Amino acid sequence: MNNERRMVGMKERLFEKMDGGRIEYVDKAVDAVGITWKPHPIYAGVSLKTLIDFEEAGGRFSSLLVRLQAGSEIGEHIHDTL
């Protein structure tokens, strides 16, 4: 197996682990498998799964998984949360 194929396999396994993993907070735990994928509000073919919500984190950070269908892309954009 060449390095490129091995890297793709590792990325896929990592994504599967994160998509089905568990998020541990100070006061609660959430299973990622129970979080719904939602379509991106602007980019077609892009879905988001919010693991840690910006508001729940006190406006300090967020953590999302991003899934793109073949041929989809995320254009240049700015996150104006600061």
Coordinates of C-alpha atoms in Angstrom, one line a residue:
M1 CA 0.0 0.0 0.0
N2 CA 1.5 3.4 -0.9
N3 CA 1.7 6.3 1.5
E4 CA -1.1 8.3 -0.1
R5 CA -3.6 5.5 0.2
R6 CA -2.5 4.8 3.8
M7 CA -3.0 8.5 4.7
V8 CA -6.5 8.5 3.2
G9 CA -7.3 5.4 5.3
M10 CA -6.0 7.0 8.4
K11 CA -8.0 10.2 7.8
E12 CA -11.2 8.1 7.2
R13 CA -10.6 6.1 10.4
L14 CA -9.9 9.3 12.4
F15 CA -13.1 10.9 11.0
E16 CA -15.1 7.8 12.0
K17 CA -13.7 7.9 15.5
M18 CA -14.6 11.6 15.9
D19 CA -18.0 11.2 14.4
G20 CA -18.8 8.3 16.8
G21 CA -16.8 9.4 19.8
R22 CA -17.7 11.0 23.1
I23 CA -17.3 14.7 24.1
E24 CA -16.5 15.1 27.8
Y25 CA -17.4 18.4 29.4
V26 CA -16.8 19.4 33.1
D27 CA -20.4 18.7 33.9
K28 CA -21.7 16.4 31.2
A29 CA -20.8 14.0 28.4
V30 CA -22.3 13.8 24.9
D31 CA -22.0 11.0 22.4
A32 CA -21.2 12.4 18.9
V33 CA -23.2 9.7 17.2
G34 CA -26.3 11.3 18.6
I35 CA -25.6 14.7 17.2
T36 CA -27.4 15.5 13.9
W37 CA -25.5 16.5 10.7
K38 CA -27.0 19.8 9.4
P39 CA -26.6 21.3 5.9
H40 CA -24.3 24.3 5.7
P41 CA -26.5 27.5 5.5
I42 CA -24.5 28.7 2.4
Y43 CA -22.5 26.0 0.7
A44 CA -24.4 23.2 -1.1
G45 CA -23.1 19.7 -0.4
V46 CA -21.5 20.7 2.8
S47 CA -22.7 19.3 6.2
L48 CA -21.8 20.3 9.7
K49 CA -21.9 18.5 13.0
T50 CA -21.4 20.8 16.0
L51 CA -19.4 18.9 18.7
I52 CA -18.9 21.9 21.0
D53 CA -21.2 24.9 20.5
F54 CA -19.7 28.4 20.6
E55 CA -22.4 29.7 23.0
E56 CA -22.1 26.6 25.3
A57 CA -18.4 27.3 25.5
G58 CA -19.0 30.8 26.7
G59 CA -18.1 32.3 23.4
R60 CA -14.5 31.1 23.6
F61 CA -14.4 28.4 20.9
S62 CA -16.4 25.8 19.0
S63 CA -15.6 22.4 17.5
L64 CA -17.3 21.1 14.4
L65 CA -16.9 18.2 11.9
V66 CA -17.3 19.2 8.3
R67 CA -18.4 16.7 5.6
L68 CA -18.2 17.6 1.9
Q69 CA -19.9 15.7 -0.8
A70 CA -17.7 14.9 -3.9
G71 CA -17.3 18.1 -6.0
S72 CA -18.4 20.4 -3.1
E73 CA -16.2 23.1 -1.8
I74 CA -16.2 25.8 0.9
G75 CA -15.5 29.2 -0.6
E76 CA -13.5 32.0 1.0
H77 CA -15.2 33.3 4.0
I78 CA -14.7 35.0 7.4
H79 CA -15.8 34.0 10.9
D80 CA -16.7 37.3 12.5
T81 CA -17.2 36.1 16.0
L82 CA -14.4 38.3 17.6

